PDB file of C-alpha atoms in Angstrom:
ATOM      1  CA  ASP A  30      60.898 259.703  36.534  1.00  0.00           C
ATOM      2  CA  THR A  31      63.801 257.341  37.072  1.00  0.00           C
ATOM      3  CA  GLY A  32      63.422 256.993  40.811  1.00  0.00           C
ATOM      4  CA  VAL A  33      65.931 257.607  43.570  1.00  0.00           C
ATOM      5  CA  SER A  34      69.376 256.191  42.877  1.00  0.00           C
ATOM      6  CA  GLN A  35      72.214 255.528  45.308  1.00  0.00           C
ATOM      7  CA  ASN A  36      75.851 254.722  44.740  1.00  0.00           C
ATOM      8  CA  PRO A  37      77.648 252.587  45.522  1.00  0.00           C
ATOM      9  CA  ARG A  38      75.216 249.801  46.346  1.00  0.00           C
ATOM     10  CA  HIS A  39      77.773 248.035  48.505  1.00  0.00           C
ATOM     11  CA  LYS A  40      80.876 249.238  50.312  1.00  0.00           C
ATOM     12  CA  ILE A  41      83.364 247.254  52.353  1.00  0.00           C
ATOM     13  CA  THR A  42      85.953 249.257  54.242  1.00  0.00           C
ATOM     14  CA  LYS A  43      88.402 248.872  57.060  1.00  0.00           C
ATOM     15  CA  ARG A  44      87.887 250.512  60.404  1.00  0.00           C
ATOM     16  CA  GLY A  45      89.294 254.023  60.435  1.00  0.00           C
ATOM     17  CA  GLN A  46      88.798 254.701  56.732  1.00  0.00           C
ATOM     18  CA  ASN A  47      86.535 257.390  55.330  1.00  0.00           C
ATOM     19  CA  VAL A  48      83.626 256.561  53.032  1.00  0.00           C
ATOM     20  CA  THR A  49      81.271 258.681  50.938  1.00  0.00           C
ATOM     21  CA  PHE A  50      77.874 257.748  49.576  1.00  0.00           C
ATOM     22  CA  ARG A  51      75.880 259.534  46.910  1.00  0.00           C
ATOM     23  CA  CYS A  52      72.131 259.917  46.478  1.00  0.00           C
ATOM     24  CA  ASP A  53      70.393 261.241  43.371  1.00  0.00           C
ATOM     25  CA  PRO A  54      66.766 262.092  44.159  1.00  0.00           C
ATOM     26  CA  ILE A  55      63.807 262.148  41.841  1.00  0.00           C
ATOM     27  CA  SER A  56      64.209 265.283  39.750  1.00  0.00           C
ATOM     28  CA  GLU A  57      62.449 268.366  41.132  1.00  0.00           C
ATOM     29  CA  HIS A  58      61.984 266.765  44.557  1.00  0.00           C
ATOM     30  CA  ASN A  59      62.973 269.503  46.974  1.00  0.00           C
ATOM     31  CA  ARG A  60      63.310 267.396  50.126  1.00  0.00           C
ATOM     32  CA  LEU A  61      65.908 264.729  50.636  1.00  0.00           C
ATOM     33  CA  TYR A  62      66.227 262.460  53.674  1.00  0.00           C
ATOM     34  CA  TRP A  63      68.919 260.086  54.903  1.00  0.00           C
ATOM     35  CA  TYR A  64      68.070 257.090  57.070  1.00  0.00           C
ATOM     36  CA  ARG A  65      70.120 254.277  58.550  1.00  0.00           C
ATOM     37  CA  GLN A  66      68.850 250.730  58.870  1.00  0.00           C
ATOM     38  CA  THR A  67      70.584 248.041  60.906  1.00  0.00           C
ATOM     39  CA  LEU A  68      69.790 244.345  60.642  1.00  0.00           C
ATOM     40  CA  GLY A  69      66.369 243.456  61.971  1.00  0.00           C
ATOM     41  CA  GLN A  70      65.333 247.050  62.548  1.00  0.00           C
ATOM     42  CA  GLY A  71      63.335 249.698  60.787  1.00  0.00           C
ATOM     43  CA  PRO A  72      65.073 252.704  59.237  1.00  0.00           C
ATOM     44  CA  GLU A  73      66.047 255.532  61.577  1.00  0.00           C
ATOM     45  CA  PHE A  74      66.132 259.168  60.557  1.00  0.00           C
ATOM     46  CA  LEU A  75      69.560 260.785  60.247  1.00  0.00           C
ATOM     47  CA  THR A  76      69.120 264.141  58.526  1.00  0.00           C
ATOM     48  CA  TYR A  77      67.153 265.996  55.891  1.00  0.00           C
ATOM     49  CA  PHE A  78      67.545 268.775  53.363  1.00  0.00           C
ATOM     50  CA  GLN A  79      65.121 271.197  51.882  1.00  0.00           C
ATOM     51  CA  ASN A  80      66.737 272.272  48.640  1.00  0.00           C
ATOM     52  CA  GLU A  81      70.367 272.886  49.630  1.00  0.00           C
ATOM     53  CA  ALA A  82      69.697 273.683  53.290  1.00  0.00           C
ATOM     54  CA  GLN A  83      70.264 271.012  55.910  1.00  0.00           C
ATOM     55  CA  LEU A  84      67.393 271.675  58.266  1.00  0.00           C
ATOM     56  CA  GLU A  85      67.704 268.967  60.879  1.00  0.00           C
ATOM     57  CA  LYS A  86      70.148 266.382  62.131  1.00  0.00           C
ATOM     58  CA  SER A  87      69.320 263.464  64.372  1.00  0.00           C
ATOM     59  CA  ARG A  88      71.267 262.746  67.535  1.00  0.00           C
ATOM     60  CA  LEU A  89      72.319 259.563  65.720  1.00  0.00           C
ATOM     61  CA  LEU A  90      74.443 261.690  63.420  1.00  0.00           C
ATOM     62  CA  SER A  91      77.731 261.916  65.288  1.00  0.00           C
ATOM     63  CA  ASP A  92      80.482 264.396  64.489  1.00  0.00           C
ATOM     64  CA  ARG A  93      82.058 261.815  62.202  1.00  0.00           C
ATOM     65  CA  PHE A  94      79.094 262.080  59.845  1.00  0.00           C
ATOM     66  CA  SER A  95      78.562 264.934  57.420  1.00  0.00           C
ATOM     67  CA  ALA A  96      76.017 265.392  54.682  1.00  0.00           C
ATOM     68  CA  GLU A  97      75.776 267.908  51.890  1.00  0.00           C
ATOM     69  CA  ARG A  98      73.434 268.840  49.119  1.00  0.00           C
ATOM     70  CA  PRO A  99      75.396 271.589  47.417  1.00  0.00           C
ATOM     71  CA  LYS A 100      73.109 272.558  44.559  1.00  0.00           C
ATOM     72  CA  GLY A 101      69.849 271.233  45.879  1.00  0.00           C
ATOM     73  CA  SER A 102      70.042 268.181  43.660  1.00  0.00           C
ATOM     74  CA  PHE A 103      72.210 265.182  44.610  1.00  0.00           C
ATOM     75  CA  SER A 104      73.438 264.642  48.154  1.00  0.00           C
ATOM     76  CA  THR A 105      76.482 263.016  49.701  1.00  0.00           C
ATOM     77  CA  LEU A 106      76.873 261.392  53.089  1.00  0.00           C
ATOM     78  CA  GLU A 107      80.418 261.036  54.388  1.00  0.00           C
ATOM     79  CA  ILE A 108      81.521 258.983  57.353  1.00  0.00           C
ATOM     80  CA  GLN A 109      84.972 259.731  58.701  1.00  0.00           C
ATOM     81  CA  ARG A 110      87.065 257.281  60.738  1.00  0.00           C
ATOM     82  CA  THR A 111      84.548 254.491  60.288  1.00  0.00           C
ATOM     83  CA  GLU A 112      83.777 252.159  63.176  1.00  0.00           C
ATOM     84  CA  GLN A 113      82.321 248.658  63.115  1.00  0.00           C
ATOM     85  CA  GLY A 114      79.111 250.064  64.574  1.00  0.00           C
ATOM     86  CA  ASP A 115      78.634 252.084  61.400  1.00  0.00           C
ATOM     87  CA  SER A 116      77.904 248.892  59.464  1.00  0.00           C
ATOM     88  CA  ALA A 117      74.343 249.299  58.200  1.00  0.00           C
ATOM     89  CA  MET A 118      72.187 250.035  55.187  1.00  0.00           C
ATOM     90  CA  TYR A 119      72.092 253.753  54.404  1.00  0.00           C
ATOM     91  CA  LEU A 120      68.862 254.762  52.707  1.00  0.00           C
ATOM     92  CA  CYS A 121      68.051 257.947  50.877  1.00  0.00           C
ATOM     93  CA  ALA A 122      64.534 259.188  50.201  1.00  0.00           C
ATOM     94  CA  SER A 123      63.201 262.189  48.341  1.00  0.00           C
ATOM     95  CA  SER A 124      59.886 263.988  48.355  1.00  0.00           C
ATOM     96  CA  LEU A 125      58.025 266.979  47.048  1.00  0.00           C
ATOM     97  CA  ILE A 126      56.721 269.464  49.589  1.00  0.00           C
ATOM     98  CA  THR A 127      52.974 269.007  49.521  1.00  0.00           C
ATOM     99  CA  SER A 128      50.282 268.759  52.137  1.00  0.00           C
ATOM    100  CA  THR A 129      50.536 264.972  52.038  1.00  0.00           C
ATOM    101  CA  GLU A 130      54.240 264.541  51.443  1.00  0.00           C
ATOM    102  CA  THR A 131      55.268 261.025  50.426  1.00  0.00           C
ATOM    103  CA  GLN A 132      58.850 259.833  50.525  1.00  0.00           C
ATOM    104  CA  TYR A 133      60.277 257.622  47.796  1.00  0.00           C
ATOM    105  CA  PHE A 134      63.258 255.505  48.711  1.00  0.00           C
ATOM    106  CA  GLY A 135      66.355 254.492  46.852  1.00  0.00           C
ATOM    107  CA  PRO A 136      67.834 250.976  46.929  1.00  0.00           C
ATOM    108  CA  GLY A 137      70.281 251.861  49.670  1.00  0.00           C
ATOM    109  CA  THR A 138      74.016 251.529  50.197  1.00  0.00           C
ATOM    110  CA  ARG A 139      75.086 248.626  52.369  1.00  0.00           C
ATOM    111  CA  LEU A 140      78.214 249.415  54.375  1.00  0.00           C
ATOM    112  CA  LEU A 141      80.359 246.792  56.053  1.00  0.00           C
ATOM    113  CA  VAL A 142      83.180 247.988  58.278  1.00  0.00           C
ATOM    114  CA  LEU A 143      85.787 245.328  59.010  1.00  0.00           C
TER     115      LEU A 143
ATOM    116  CA  ALA B  14      56.889 262.414  69.984  1.00  0.00           C
ATOM    117  CA  GLN B  15      55.874 259.564  67.734  1.00  0.00           C
ATOM    118  CA  SER B  16      56.365 255.826  67.908  1.00  0.00           C
ATOM    119  CA  VAL B  17      55.242 252.720  66.048  1.00  0.00           C
ATOM    120  CA  THR B  18      54.799 249.208  67.368  1.00  0.00           C
ATOM    121  CA  GLN B  19      54.512 246.268  65.030  1.00  0.00           C
ATOM    122  CA  LEU B  20      53.248 243.182  66.814  1.00  0.00           C
ATOM    123  CA  GLY B  21      54.955 240.039  65.605  1.00  0.00           C
ATOM    124  CA  SER B  22      58.402 240.216  64.045  1.00  0.00           C
ATOM    125  CA  HIS B  23      57.587 237.123  61.963  1.00  0.00           C
ATOM    126  CA  VAL B  24      54.272 236.086  60.461  1.00  0.00           C
ATOM    127  CA  SER B  25      53.799 232.898  58.458  1.00  0.00           C
ATOM    128  CA  VAL B  26      50.720 232.175  56.340  1.00  0.00           C
ATOM    129  CA  SER B  27      49.782 229.638  53.727  1.00  0.00           C
ATOM    130  CA  GLU B  28      49.386 230.678  50.120  1.00  0.00           C
ATOM    131  CA  GLY B  29      45.806 231.829  49.620  1.00  0.00           C
ATOM    132  CA  ALA B  30      45.267 232.614  53.309  1.00  0.00           C
ATOM    133  CA  LEU B  31      44.448 235.986  54.839  1.00  0.00           C
ATOM    134  CA  VAL B  32      47.384 238.239  55.636  1.00  0.00           C
ATOM    135  CA  LEU B  33      47.101 240.442  58.738  1.00  0.00           C
ATOM    136  CA  LEU B  34      50.055 242.559  59.857  1.00  0.00           C
ATOM    137  CA  ARG B  35      49.503 244.661  62.963  1.00  0.00           C
ATOM    138  CA  CYS B  36      50.608 248.233  63.547  1.00  0.00           C
ATOM    139  CA  ASN B  37      49.869 250.522  66.485  1.00  0.00           C
ATOM    140  CA  TYR B  38      51.138 254.063  66.722  1.00  0.00           C
ATOM    141  CA  SER B  39      51.361 256.926  69.130  1.00  0.00           C
ATOM    142  CA  SER B  40      51.469 260.523  68.010  1.00  0.00           C
ATOM    143  CA  SER B  41      50.925 263.865  69.713  1.00  0.00           C
ATOM    144  CA  VAL B  42      49.390 265.287  66.532  1.00  0.00           C
ATOM    145  CA  PRO B  43      47.116 263.749  63.898  1.00  0.00           C
ATOM    146  CA  PRO B  44      49.329 261.318  62.060  1.00  0.00           C
ATOM    147  CA  TYR B  45      50.007 260.399  58.514  1.00  0.00           C
ATOM    148  CA  LEU B  46      50.456 256.628  58.311  1.00  0.00           C
ATOM    149  CA  PHE B  47      52.321 254.517  55.788  1.00  0.00           C
ATOM    150  CA  TRP B  48      53.079 250.918  54.972  1.00  0.00           C
ATOM    151  CA  TYR B  49      56.243 250.120  53.066  1.00  0.00           C
ATOM    152  CA  VAL B  50      57.508 246.767  51.784  1.00  0.00           C
ATOM    153  CA  GLN B  51      61.164 245.804  51.512  1.00  0.00           C
ATOM    154  CA  TYR B  52      62.451 242.886  49.460  1.00  0.00           C
ATOM    155  CA  PRO B  53      65.902 241.469  50.254  1.00  0.00           C
ATOM    156  CA  ASN B  54      68.743 243.872  49.551  1.00  0.00           C
ATOM    157  CA  GLN B  55      66.396 246.506  48.195  1.00  0.00           C
ATOM    158  CA  GLY B  56      65.018 249.833  49.328  1.00  0.00           C
ATOM    159  CA  LEU B  57      61.516 250.473  50.578  1.00  0.00           C
ATOM    160  CA  GLN B  58      58.499 250.556  48.277  1.00  0.00           C
ATOM    161  CA  LEU B  59      55.355 252.392  49.297  1.00  0.00           C
ATOM    162  CA  LEU B  60      52.346 250.091  49.599  1.00  0.00           C
ATOM    163  CA  LEU B  61      49.757 252.586  50.796  1.00  0.00           C
ATOM    164  CA  LYS B  62      49.242 255.652  52.937  1.00  0.00           C
ATOM    165  CA  TYR B  63      46.597 257.328  55.059  1.00  0.00           C
ATOM    166  CA  THR B  64      46.529 261.105  55.238  1.00  0.00           C
ATOM    167  CA  THR B  65      42.960 262.333  55.550  1.00  0.00           C
ATOM    168  CA  GLY B  66      39.497 261.285  54.452  1.00  0.00           C
ATOM    169  CA  ALA B  67      38.428 257.687  54.036  1.00  0.00           C
ATOM    170  CA  THR B  68      39.838 255.511  56.771  1.00  0.00           C
ATOM    171  CA  LEU B  69      40.026 252.382  54.610  1.00  0.00           C
ATOM    172  CA  VAL B  70      42.945 252.780  52.271  1.00  0.00           C
ATOM    173  CA  LYS B  71      43.680 250.564  49.294  1.00  0.00           C
ATOM    174  CA  GLY B  72      47.194 250.074  48.037  1.00  0.00           C
ATOM    175  CA  ILE B  73      49.155 248.154  45.490  1.00  0.00           C
ATOM    176  CA  ASN B  74      49.245 244.378  45.106  1.00  0.00           C
ATOM    177  CA  GLY B  75      45.835 243.920  46.717  1.00  0.00           C
ATOM    178  CA  PHE B  76      46.787 245.260  50.143  1.00  0.00           C
ATOM    179  CA  GLU B  77      44.615 247.549  52.222  1.00  0.00           C
ATOM    180  CA  ALA B  78      44.745 249.099  55.672  1.00  0.00           C
ATOM    181  CA  GLU B  79      42.228 250.729  57.973  1.00  0.00           C
ATOM    182  CA  PHE B  80      42.966 253.725  60.173  1.00  0.00           C
ATOM    183  CA  LYS B  81      41.228 253.332  63.537  1.00  0.00           C
ATOM    184  CA  LYS B  82      41.778 256.419  65.631  1.00  0.00           C
ATOM    185  CA  SER B  83      40.106 255.004  68.732  1.00  0.00           C
ATOM    186  CA  GLU B  84      42.459 252.014  68.677  1.00  0.00           C
ATOM    187  CA  THR B  85      45.480 253.965  67.384  1.00  0.00           C
ATOM    188  CA  SER B  86      45.922 251.208  64.829  1.00  0.00           C
ATOM    189  CA  PHE B  87      46.672 250.892  61.140  1.00  0.00           C
ATOM    190  CA  HIS B  88      46.683 247.166  60.419  1.00  0.00           C
ATOM    191  CA  LEU B  89      47.585 245.873  56.963  1.00  0.00           C
ATOM    192  CA  THR B  90      45.534 243.127  55.333  1.00  0.00           C
ATOM    193  CA  LYS B  91      45.328 241.135  52.134  1.00  0.00           C
ATOM    194  CA  PRO B  92      42.564 238.598  51.510  1.00  0.00           C
ATOM    195  CA  SER B  93      44.720 235.999  49.767  1.00  0.00           C
ATOM    196  CA  ALA B  94      48.488 235.679  50.114  1.00  0.00           C
ATOM    197  CA  HIS B  95      50.741 235.014  47.142  1.00  0.00           C
ATOM    198  CA  MET B  96      54.243 233.599  47.282  1.00  0.00           C
ATOM    199  CA  SER B  97      55.508 236.917  45.904  1.00  0.00           C
ATOM    200  CA  ASP B  98      54.246 238.703  49.047  1.00  0.00           C
ATOM    201  CA  ALA B  99      57.082 237.231  51.106  1.00  0.00           C
ATOM    202  CA  ALA B 100      59.070 240.260  52.269  1.00  0.00           C
ATOM    203  CA  GLU B 101      59.628 242.616  55.204  1.00  0.00           C
ATOM    204  CA  TYR B 102      56.843 245.089  55.928  1.00  0.00           C
ATOM    205  CA  PHE B 103      57.280 248.362  57.772  1.00  0.00           C
ATOM    206  CA  CYS B 104      54.648 250.615  59.255  1.00  0.00           C
ATOM    207  CA  ALA B 105      55.619 254.280  59.596  1.00  0.00           C
ATOM    208  CA  VAL B 106      54.159 257.510  60.955  1.00  0.00           C
ATOM    209  CA  SER B 107      54.854 261.151  60.252  1.00  0.00           C
ATOM    210  CA  ARG B 108      53.466 264.482  61.410  1.00  0.00           C
ATOM    211  CA  SER B 109      50.576 265.991  59.580  1.00  0.00           C
ATOM    212  CA  ARG B 110      49.971 269.303  61.229  1.00  0.00           C
ATOM    213  CA  ASP B 111      52.339 271.494  59.276  1.00  0.00           C
ATOM    214  CA  THR B 112      54.752 271.451  56.404  1.00  0.00           C
ATOM    215  CA  GLY B 113      57.733 271.092  58.673  1.00  0.00           C
ATOM    216  CA  ARG B 114      59.943 268.088  58.857  1.00  0.00           C
ATOM    217  CA  ARG B 115      58.136 264.951  57.752  1.00  0.00           C
ATOM    218  CA  ALA B 116      60.753 262.437  58.741  1.00  0.00           C
ATOM    219  CA  LEU B 117      59.226 259.016  59.118  1.00  0.00           C
ATOM    220  CA  THR B 118      59.290 257.049  62.334  1.00  0.00           C
ATOM    221  CA  PHE B 119      59.309 253.341  61.510  1.00  0.00           C
ATOM    222  CA  GLY B 120      58.336 250.244  63.374  1.00  0.00           C
ATOM    223  CA  SER B 121      60.814 247.400  63.658  1.00  0.00           C
ATOM    224  CA  GLY B 122      59.208 245.499  60.813  1.00  0.00           C
ATOM    225  CA  THR B 123      57.347 242.233  60.274  1.00  0.00           C
ATOM    226  CA  ARG B 124      58.805 239.515  58.097  1.00  0.00           C
ATOM    227  CA  LEU B 125      56.053 237.755  56.167  1.00  0.00           C
ATOM    228  CA  GLN B 126      56.627 234.172  55.067  1.00  0.00           C
ATOM    229  CA  VAL B 127      54.225 232.514  52.649  1.00  0.00           C
ATOM    230  CA  GLN B 128      54.133 228.731  52.705  1.00  0.00           C
ATOM    231  CA  PRO B 129      53.122 226.810  49.571  1.00  0.00           C
TER     232      PRO B 129
END
Protein backbone atom coordinates (compact mmCIF):
# COMPACT_ATOMS: atom_id res chain seq x y z
CA ASP A 1 0.00 0.00 0.00
CA THR A 2 1.84 3.05 -1.27
CA GLY A 3 -0.93 5.54 -0.69
CA VAL A 4 -2.59 7.93 -3.10
CA SER A 5 -0.17 9.79 -5.35
CA GLN A 6 -0.75 12.93 -7.40
CA ASN A 7 1.29 14.55 -10.12
CA PRO A 8 2.47 17.16 -10.56
CA ARG A 9 2.64 18.52 -7.03
CA HIS A 10 2.80 22.09 -8.27
CA LYS A 11 1.73 23.72 -11.52
CA ILE A 12 2.08 27.33 -12.60
CA THR A 13 0.33 28.29 -15.81
CA LYS A 14 -0.82 31.35 -17.65
CA ARG A 15 -4.46 32.24 -17.98
CA GLY A 16 -6.02 30.55 -20.99
CA GLN A 17 -3.73 27.52 -20.98
CA ASN A 18 -4.90 23.96 -20.45
CA VAL A 19 -3.60 21.84 -17.57
CA THR A 20 -3.95 18.16 -16.68
CA PHE A 21 -3.46 16.52 -13.31
CA ARG A 22 -3.06 12.84 -12.57
CA CYS A 23 -4.14 10.81 -9.55
CA ASP A 24 -3.07 7.24 -8.80
CA PRO A 25 -5.30 5.74 -6.10
CA ILE A 26 -4.50 3.02 -3.64
CA SER A 27 -4.55 -0.21 -5.63
CA GLU A 28 -7.90 -2.02 -5.67
CA HIS A 29 -9.76 1.04 -4.38
CA ASN A 30 -12.83 1.23 -6.58
CA ARG A 31 -13.94 4.77 -5.73
CA LEU A 32 -12.00 7.87 -6.58
CA TYR A 33 -12.94 11.43 -5.63
CA TRP A 34 -11.68 14.85 -6.70
CA TYR A 35 -11.91 17.85 -4.40
CA ARG A 36 -10.81 21.46 -4.69
CA GLN A 37 -9.45 23.45 -1.77
CA THR A 38 -8.94 27.21 -1.84
CA LEU A 39 -6.91 29.12 0.72
CA GLY A 40 -8.51 29.18 4.14
CA GLN A 41 -11.30 26.80 3.21
CA GLY A 42 -12.08 23.15 3.53
CA PRO A 43 -12.05 20.89 0.47
CA GLU A 44 -15.11 20.96 -1.77
CA PHE A 45 -16.36 17.98 -3.72
CA LEU A 46 -15.95 18.11 -7.50
CA THR A 47 -16.67 14.64 -8.87
CA TYR A 48 -16.33 10.95 -8.19
CA PHE A 49 -15.84 7.67 -10.00
CA GLN A 50 -16.84 4.17 -9.19
CA ASN A 51 -14.47 2.02 -11.19
CA GLU A 52 -14.41 3.72 -14.61
CA ALA A 53 -17.87 5.30 -14.36
CA GLN A 54 -18.18 8.96 -13.43
CA LEU A 55 -21.26 8.90 -11.25
CA GLU A 56 -21.63 12.47 -10.08
CA LYS A 57 -20.35 15.94 -10.83
CA SER A 58 -20.68 18.94 -8.58
CA ARG A 59 -22.07 22.24 -9.82
CA LEU A 60 -18.56 23.55 -9.13
CA LEU A 61 -17.33 21.54 -12.09
CA SER A 62 -17.84 23.92 -14.99
CA ASP A 63 -17.75 22.90 -18.64
CA ARG A 64 -14.05 23.73 -18.72
CA PHE A 65 -13.35 20.84 -16.36
CA SER A 66 -13.27 17.21 -17.41
CA ALA A 67 -12.25 14.12 -15.52
CA GLU A 68 -11.62 10.59 -16.66
CA ARG A 69 -10.77 7.25 -15.18
CA PRO A 70 -10.40 5.16 -18.31
CA LYS A 71 -9.49 1.76 -16.90
CA GLY A 72 -10.79 2.16 -13.39
CA SER A 73 -7.31 2.79 -12.04
CA PHE A 74 -5.66 6.21 -12.35
CA SER A 75 -7.67 9.35 -13.06
CA THR A 76 -6.96 12.63 -14.81
CA LEU A 77 -8.51 16.03 -14.24
CA GLU A 78 -8.18 18.52 -17.08
CA ILE A 79 -8.93 22.22 -16.91
CA GLN A 80 -9.28 23.99 -20.23
CA ARG A 81 -8.79 27.74 -20.73
CA THR A 82 -7.68 28.24 -17.15
CA GLU A 83 -8.81 31.31 -15.24
CA GLN A 84 -7.25 32.96 -12.20
CA GLY A 85 -10.17 31.70 -10.13
CA ASP A 86 -9.04 28.15 -10.82
CA SER A 87 -6.00 28.67 -8.60
CA ALA A 88 -6.39 26.16 -5.77
CA MET A 89 -5.19 22.87 -4.36
CA TYR A 90 -6.72 19.91 -6.20
CA LEU A 91 -7.02 16.86 -3.98
CA CYS A 92 -7.68 13.29 -4.95
CA ALA A 93 -8.98 10.63 -2.57
CA SER A 94 -9.68 6.95 -3.00
CA SER A 95 -11.75 4.46 -1.08
CA LEU A 96 -13.03 0.92 -1.04
CA ILE A 97 -16.78 0.43 -1.13
CA THR A 98 -17.66 -0.82 2.32
CA SER A 99 -20.37 -0.05 4.81
CA THR A 100 -18.08 2.44 6.53
CA GLU A 101 -16.21 3.82 3.55
CA THR A 102 -13.13 5.86 4.45
CA GLN A 103 -11.39 8.14 1.98
CA TYR A 104 -7.61 8.38 1.83
CA PHE A 105 -6.17 11.54 0.37
CA GLY A 106 -3.20 12.24 -1.81
CA PRO A 107 -0.81 15.17 -1.28
CA GLY A 108 -2.62 17.35 -3.77
CA THR A 109 -1.65 19.41 -6.80
CA ARG A 110 -1.33 23.12 -6.19
CA LEU A 111 -2.31 25.17 -9.24
CA LEU A 112 -1.44 28.81 -9.70
CA VAL A 113 -2.91 30.61 -12.69
CA LEU A 114 -1.14 33.86 -13.55
CA ALA B 1 -28.31 18.26 2.75
CA GLN B 2 -25.31 18.24 5.04
CA SER B 3 -23.18 20.97 6.53
CA VAL B 4 -20.37 21.34 9.05
CA THR B 5 -19.54 24.29 11.25
CA GLN B 6 -16.19 24.57 12.95
CA LEU B 7 -16.21 27.21 15.65
CA GLY B 8 -12.97 29.16 15.77
CA SER B 9 -10.79 29.42 12.69
CA HIS B 10 -7.72 29.75 14.93
CA VAL B 11 -7.04 28.12 18.27
CA SER B 12 -3.87 28.70 20.27
CA VAL B 13 -2.82 26.56 23.24
CA SER B 14 0.31 26.14 25.29
CA GLU B 15 2.35 22.98 25.02
CA GLY B 16 0.94 20.47 27.50
CA ALA B 17 -2.48 22.13 27.64
CA LEU B 18 -5.81 20.60 26.65
CA VAL B 19 -6.76 20.83 22.99
CA LEU B 20 -10.46 21.30 22.17
CA LEU B 21 -11.56 21.84 18.57
CA ARG B 22 -15.29 22.26 18.03
CA CYS B 23 -17.40 20.77 15.27
CA ASN B 24 -21.17 20.88 14.79
CA TYR B 25 -22.94 19.25 11.90
CA SER B 26 -26.32 19.04 10.29
CA SER B 27 -27.46 16.03 8.33
CA SER B 28 -30.81 14.74 7.13
CA VAL B 29 -29.68 11.15 7.65
CA PRO B 30 -27.52 9.53 10.34
CA PRO B 31 -24.05 10.80 9.64
CA TYR B 32 -20.61 9.38 9.46
CA LEU B 33 -18.19 11.87 11.00
CA PHE B 34 -14.48 12.36 10.42
CA TRP B 35 -11.59 14.47 11.60
CA TYR B 36 -8.68 15.03 9.25
CA VAL B 37 -5.42 16.88 9.85
CA GLN B 38 -3.50 18.80 7.20
CA TYR B 39 0.11 19.89 7.54
CA PRO B 40 1.40 22.70 5.32
CA ASN B 41 1.48 21.83 1.63
CA GLN B 42 0.29 18.31 2.27
CA GLY B 43 -2.89 16.33 1.78
CA LEU B 44 -5.31 15.31 4.48
CA GLN B 45 -4.56 12.56 6.99
CA LEU B 46 -7.37 10.76 8.77
CA LEU B 47 -7.26 11.24 12.54
CA LEU B 48 -10.40 9.36 13.51
CA LYS B 49 -13.92 8.55 12.43
CA TYR B 50 -17.33 7.77 13.88
CA THR B 51 -19.61 5.41 12.01
CA THR B 52 -21.68 3.38 14.46
CA GLY B 53 -21.35 1.95 17.95
CA ALA B 54 -19.34 3.59 20.70
CA THR B 55 -19.75 7.34 20.66
CA LEU B 56 -16.28 8.04 22.05
CA VAL B 57 -13.80 7.45 19.29
CA LYS B 58 -10.04 7.25 19.73
CA GLY B 59 -7.69 8.17 16.94
CA ILE B 60 -4.05 8.56 16.18
CA ASN B 61 -1.60 10.80 18.03
CA GLY B 62 -3.65 10.76 21.23
CA PHE B 63 -6.72 12.49 19.79
CA GLU B 64 -10.28 11.48 20.53
CA ALA B 65 -13.74 12.76 19.70
CA GLU B 66 -17.22 12.17 21.07
CA PHE B 67 -20.35 11.95 18.95
CA LYS B 68 -23.24 13.68 20.72
CA LYS B 69 -26.41 13.25 18.71
CA SER B 70 -28.50 15.50 20.93
CA GLU B 71 -26.03 18.35 20.44
CA THR B 72 -25.19 17.47 16.82
CA SER B 73 -21.54 17.78 17.80
CA PHE B 74 -18.31 15.90 17.24
CA HIS B 75 -15.66 17.86 19.12
CA LEU B 76 -12.01 16.82 18.94
CA THR B 77 -9.87 16.73 22.07
CA LYS B 78 -6.37 15.87 23.20
CA PRO B 79 -5.34 16.00 26.86
CA SER B 80 -1.87 17.42 26.30
CA ALA B 81 -0.75 19.37 23.23
CA HIS B 82 2.60 18.79 21.58
CA MET B 83 4.40 21.20 19.30
CA SER B 84 3.99 18.67 16.48
CA ASP B 85 0.18 19.03 16.72
CA ALA B 86 0.34 22.46 15.08
CA ALA B 87 -1.62 22.05 11.85
CA GLU B 88 -5.01 22.64 10.22
CA TYR B 89 -7.84 20.38 11.36
CA PHE B 90 -10.95 19.63 9.35
CA CYS B 91 -14.19 18.07 10.49
CA ALA B 92 -16.21 16.30 7.79
CA VAL B 93 -19.53 14.50 7.42
CA SER B 94 -20.82 11.97 4.94
CA ARG B 95 -24.02 10.00 4.46
CA SER B 96 -24.40 6.67 6.13
CA ARG B 97 -27.71 5.35 4.99
CA ASP B 98 -26.71 3.62 1.79
CA THR B 99 -23.73 2.76 -0.32
CA GLY B 100 -24.31 5.65 -2.65
CA ARG B 101 -22.05 8.61 -3.01
CA ARG B 102 -20.02 9.20 0.13
CA ALA B 103 -18.52 12.53 -0.81
CA LEU B 104 -17.37 14.37 2.26
CA THR B 105 -18.69 17.75 3.28
CA PHE B 106 -15.97 19.63 5.14
CA GLY B 107 -15.95 22.45 7.60
CA SER B 108 -13.78 25.48 6.93
CA GLY B 109 -11.05 24.23 9.23
CA THR B 110 -9.39 25.25 12.48
CA ARG B 111 -5.73 26.19 12.58
CA LEU B 112 -4.14 24.98 15.80
CA GLN B 113 -1.10 26.82 17.12
CA VAL B 114 0.92 25.37 19.98
CA GLN B 115 2.98 27.82 21.99
CA PRO B 116 6.13 26.63 23.78
